[in-house]
Amino acid sequence: MKDSDQALPNGVHATGGPKTAQKTAQEGTDTGTTPAIIPQSLPPSETVHHPPYTFNTSSTGGLPLHLATHLRQVAQKSQIRLQTDIKRSMCKRCSTVLVEGKTSRQRIENLSKGRQKAHADVLVILCGVCGAEKRFPTNARRQMRKSERLLVQST
């Protein structure tokens, strides 16, 4: 056995690495050349694949932000309308997923004179990331479509 092949403290072999994780091709022969190192398979705990990037899975950024932005871009590119509940759950300005209590706050406003008109209530959703406001009427009756109004007037 050569001097360079001697075991060092902590089970490290002089030719490199722990002796349990690798073995030499020419162990025990003295040819004067450095033996080739053939790696053995590592235990499953040491072979975990880590992606070159990781997404932050918090609700204020990372993967939710990336997926919401991607959803909006795909819908615009393919000219597909998103459902209203999906559109209302994303910020229009920064594409953050709006989660009540974490990334957004909700309140009801009534800016009518003295708050007397019940049909003037407006739900205001405030984005906690960029500060954008989304406003939705709550009690107002929607106007009929023009074609329906014309049918009602003509009869």
mmCIF file of C-alpha atoms in Angstrom:
data_model
loop_
_atom_site.group_PDB
_atom_site.id
_atom_site.type_symbol
_atom_site.label_atom_id
_atom_site.label_comp_id
_atom_site.label_asym_id
_atom_site.label_seq_id
_atom_site.Cartn_x
_atom_site.Cartn_y
_atom_site.Cartn_z
ATOM 1 C CA MET A 1 0.000 0.000 0.000
ATOM 2 C CA LYS A 2 1.361 3.436 -0.932
ATOM 3 C CA ASP A 3 1.735 6.308 1.504
ATOM 4 C CA SER A 4 -0.913 8.271 -0.424
ATOM 5 C CA ASP A 5 -3.403 5.409 0.012
ATOM 6 C CA GLN A 6 -3.277 5.454 3.805
ATOM 7 C CA ALA A 7 -6.433 6.187 5.680
ATOM 8 C CA LEU A 8 -6.631 9.593 7.300
ATOM 9 C CA PRO A 9 -8.653 10.486 10.407
ATOM 10 C CA ASN A 10 -12.477 10.528 10.153
ATOM 11 C CA GLY A 11 -12.519 7.682 7.607
ATOM 12 C CA VAL A 12 -11.283 9.853 4.722
ATOM 13 C CA HIS A 13 -9.098 8.014 2.240
ATOM 14 C CA ALA A 14 -5.977 9.836 0.998
ATOM 15 C CA THR A 15 -6.969 9.467 -2.665
ATOM 16 C CA GLY A 16 -10.046 11.582 -1.994
ATOM 17 C CA GLY A 17 -13.405 11.375 -0.246
ATOM 18 C CA PRO A 18 -14.717 8.950 2.345
ATOM 19 C CA LYS A 19 -13.701 5.351 1.826
ATOM 20 C CA THR A 20 -17.321 4.199 2.128
ATOM 21 C CA ALA A 21 -18.480 6.333 -0.805
ATOM 22 C CA GLN A 22 -15.794 5.342 -3.301
ATOM 23 C CA LYS A 23 -13.357 2.564 -4.107
ATOM 24 C CA THR A 24 -10.282 2.377 -6.258
ATOM 25 C CA ALA A 25 -10.046 0.289 -9.376
ATOM 26 C CA GLN A 26 -6.616 -1.103 -8.557
ATOM 27 C CA GLU A 27 -6.675 -1.486 -4.783
ATOM 28 C CA GLY A 28 -3.842 -3.552 -3.445
ATOM 29 C CA THR A 29 -1.654 -3.383 -6.578
ATOM 30 C CA ASP A 30 1.482 -1.256 -6.698
ATOM 31 C CA THR A 31 1.957 -0.170 -10.310
ATOM 32 C CA GLY A 32 3.355 3.275 -9.533
ATOM 33 C CA THR A 33 0.352 5.105 -10.999
ATOM 34 C CA THR A 34 -2.469 6.770 -9.136
ATOM 35 C CA PRO A 35 -5.433 4.400 -9.023
ATOM 36 C CA ALA A 36 -8.648 5.534 -10.723
ATOM 37 C CA ILE A 37 -11.527 6.414 -8.420
ATOM 38 C CA ILE A 38 -14.870 4.840 -9.246
ATOM 39 C CA PRO A 39 -17.769 6.418 -7.325
ATOM 40 C CA GLN A 40 -20.220 4.013 -5.763
ATOM 41 C CA SER A 41 -23.892 4.824 -5.522
ATOM 42 C CA LEU A 42 -24.661 7.150 -2.641
ATOM 43 C CA PRO A 43 -27.363 6.460 -0.080
ATOM 44 C CA PRO A 44 -30.786 7.948 -0.957
ATOM 45 C CA SER A 45 -30.412 10.760 1.597
ATOM 46 C CA GLU A 46 -27.364 12.125 -0.265
ATOM 47 C CA THR A 47 -28.797 11.879 -3.793
ATOM 48 C CA VAL A 48 -31.623 14.394 -3.397
ATOM 49 C CA HIS A 49 -31.924 16.564 -6.494
ATOM 50 C CA HIS A 50 -32.133 20.269 -5.776
ATOM 51 C CA PRO A 51 -33.465 22.428 -8.616
ATOM 52 C CA PRO A 52 -31.208 25.276 -9.739
ATOM 53 C CA TYR A 53 -33.864 27.743 -8.590
ATOM 54 C CA THR A 54 -36.427 27.640 -5.845
ATOM 55 C CA PHE A 55 -39.650 29.572 -5.594
ATOM 56 C CA ASN A 56 -40.676 31.276 -2.417
ATOM 57 C CA THR A 57 -44.015 29.760 -1.492
ATOM 58 C CA SER A 58 -45.177 32.645 0.661
ATOM 59 C CA SER A 59 -48.443 34.261 -0.294
ATOM 60 C CA THR A 60 -46.837 37.648 -1.060
ATOM 61 C CA GLY A 61 -44.523 36.504 -3.823
ATOM 62 C CA GLY A 62 -42.616 33.627 -5.262
ATOM 63 C CA LEU A 63 -44.609 30.812 -6.808
ATOM 64 C CA PRO A 64 -48.131 32.291 -6.328
ATOM 65 C CA LEU A 65 -47.020 35.566 -7.902
ATOM 66 C CA HIS A 66 -45.308 33.746 -10.770
ATOM 67 C CA LEU A 67 -48.335 31.548 -11.486
ATOM 68 C CA ALA A 68 -50.822 34.441 -11.287
ATOM 69 C CA THR A 69 -48.709 36.518 -13.673
ATOM 70 C CA HIS A 70 -48.366 33.554 -16.026
ATOM 71 C CA LEU A 71 -52.139 32.906 -15.914
ATOM 72 C CA ARG A 72 -52.881 36.512 -16.835
ATOM 73 C CA GLN A 73 -50.305 36.515 -19.661
ATOM 74 C CA VAL A 74 -51.603 33.272 -21.177
ATOM 75 C CA ALA A 75 -55.192 34.550 -21.031
ATOM 76 C CA GLN A 76 -54.207 37.783 -22.779
ATOM 77 C CA LYS A 77 -52.086 36.040 -25.407
ATOM 78 C CA SER A 78 -54.789 33.510 -26.310
ATOM 79 C CA GLN A 79 -57.605 36.060 -25.864
ATOM 80 C CA ILE A 80 -59.466 33.968 -23.311
ATOM 81 C CA ARG A 81 -61.614 35.675 -20.682
ATOM 82 C CA LEU A 82 -60.835 34.672 -17.114
ATOM 83 C CA GLN A 83 -63.762 33.933 -14.819
ATOM 84 C CA THR A 84 -64.801 36.881 -12.682
ATOM 85 C CA ASP A 85 -64.009 35.181 -9.372
ATOM 86 C CA ILE A 86 -60.468 34.442 -10.603
ATOM 87 C CA LYS A 87 -60.023 38.010 -11.830
ATOM 88 C CA ARG A 88 -61.294 39.378 -8.532
ATOM 89 C CA SER A 89 -58.845 37.247 -6.554
ATOM 90 C CA MET A 90 -55.790 38.785 -8.275
ATOM 91 C CA CYS A 91 -54.452 42.331 -8.002
ATOM 92 C CA LYS A 92 -54.796 44.234 -11.257
ATOM 93 C CA ARG A 93 -51.563 46.171 -10.743
ATOM 94 C CA CYS A 94 -49.039 43.667 -9.314
ATOM 95 C CA SER A 95 -50.748 40.254 -9.969
ATOM 96 C CA THR A 96 -50.549 39.244 -6.304
ATOM 97 C CA VAL A 97 -53.070 36.622 -5.222
ATOM 98 C CA LEU A 98 -55.438 38.487 -2.874
ATOM 99 C CA VAL A 99 -55.984 36.498 0.328
ATOM 100 C CA GLU A 100 -58.144 38.211 2.958
ATOM 101 C CA GLY A 101 -56.068 38.987 6.044
ATOM 102 C CA LYS A 102 -52.710 38.104 4.471
ATOM 103 C CA THR A 103 -52.272 40.055 1.249
ATOM 104 C CA SER A 104 -55.431 42.185 1.206
ATOM 105 C CA ARG A 105 -57.989 44.001 3.339
ATOM 106 C CA GLN A 106 -61.692 44.413 2.603
ATOM 107 C CA ARG A 107 -64.129 47.092 3.693
ATOM 108 C CA ILE A 108 -67.583 48.350 2.714
ATOM 109 C CA GLU A 109 -67.899 52.014 1.737
ATOM 110 C CA ASN A 110 -70.985 54.095 1.127
ATOM 111 C CA LEU A 111 -70.094 57.553 -0.158
ATOM 112 C CA SER A 112 -73.693 58.666 -0.707
ATOM 113 C CA LYS A 113 -75.009 61.722 1.121
ATOM 114 C CA GLY A 114 -75.206 60.700 4.765
ATOM 115 C CA ARG A 115 -74.865 57.047 3.746
ATOM 116 C CA GLN A 116 -78.614 56.980 3.146
ATOM 117 C CA LYS A 117 -78.678 55.038 -0.112
ATOM 118 C CA ALA A 118 -78.324 51.329 0.574
ATOM 119 C CA HIS A 119 -77.768 50.591 -3.098
ATOM 120 C CA ALA A 120 -74.589 52.722 -3.044
ATOM 121 C CA ASP A 121 -72.582 50.261 -0.926
ATOM 122 C CA VAL A 122 -69.225 49.420 -2.501
ATOM 123 C CA LEU A 123 -66.869 46.582 -1.525
ATOM 124 C CA VAL A 124 -63.288 47.917 -1.532
ATOM 125 C CA ILE A 125 -60.427 45.409 -1.657
ATOM 126 C CA LEU A 126 -57.027 46.941 -0.834
ATOM 127 C CA CYS A 127 -53.880 45.106 -2.006
ATOM 128 C CA GLY A 128 -51.358 44.829 0.823
ATOM 129 C CA VAL A 129 -48.371 44.667 -1.546
ATOM 130 C CA CYS A 130 -48.835 47.610 -3.916
ATOM 131 C CA GLY A 131 -51.749 49.486 -2.309
ATOM 132 C CA ALA A 132 -54.090 49.255 -5.316
ATOM 133 C CA GLU A 133 -57.840 49.362 -4.664
ATOM 134 C CA LYS A 134 -60.480 47.278 -6.411
ATOM 135 C CA ARG A 135 -64.066 48.471 -6.034
ATOM 136 C CA PHE A 136 -67.176 46.344 -6.587
ATOM 137 C CA PRO A 137 -70.800 47.475 -6.139
ATOM 138 C CA THR A 138 -72.637 45.203 -3.728
ATOM 139 C CA ASN A 139 -76.361 45.985 -3.622
ATOM 140 C CA ALA A 140 -76.906 47.812 -6.899
ATOM 141 C CA ARG A 141 -79.239 46.253 -9.453
ATOM 142 C CA ARG A 142 -77.517 45.696 -12.757
ATOM 143 C CA GLN A 143 -78.880 47.395 -15.822
ATOM 144 C CA MET A 144 -80.463 45.113 -18.410
ATOM 145 C CA ARG A 145 -78.657 44.622 -21.685
ATOM 146 C CA LYS A 146 -79.632 46.917 -24.500
ATOM 147 C CA SER A 147 -81.301 44.147 -26.501
ATOM 148 C CA GLU A 148 -83.425 43.205 -23.473
ATOM 149 C CA ARG A 149 -84.365 46.849 -22.796
ATOM 150 C CA LEU A 150 -85.505 47.273 -26.404
ATOM 151 C CA LEU A 151 -87.686 44.159 -26.114
ATOM 152 C CA VAL A 152 -89.315 45.493 -22.931
ATOM 153 C CA GLN A 153 -89.928 48.942 -24.471
ATOM 154 C CA SER A 154 -91.426 47.556 -27.677
ATOM 155 C CA THR A 155 -93.982 45.396 -25.873
#
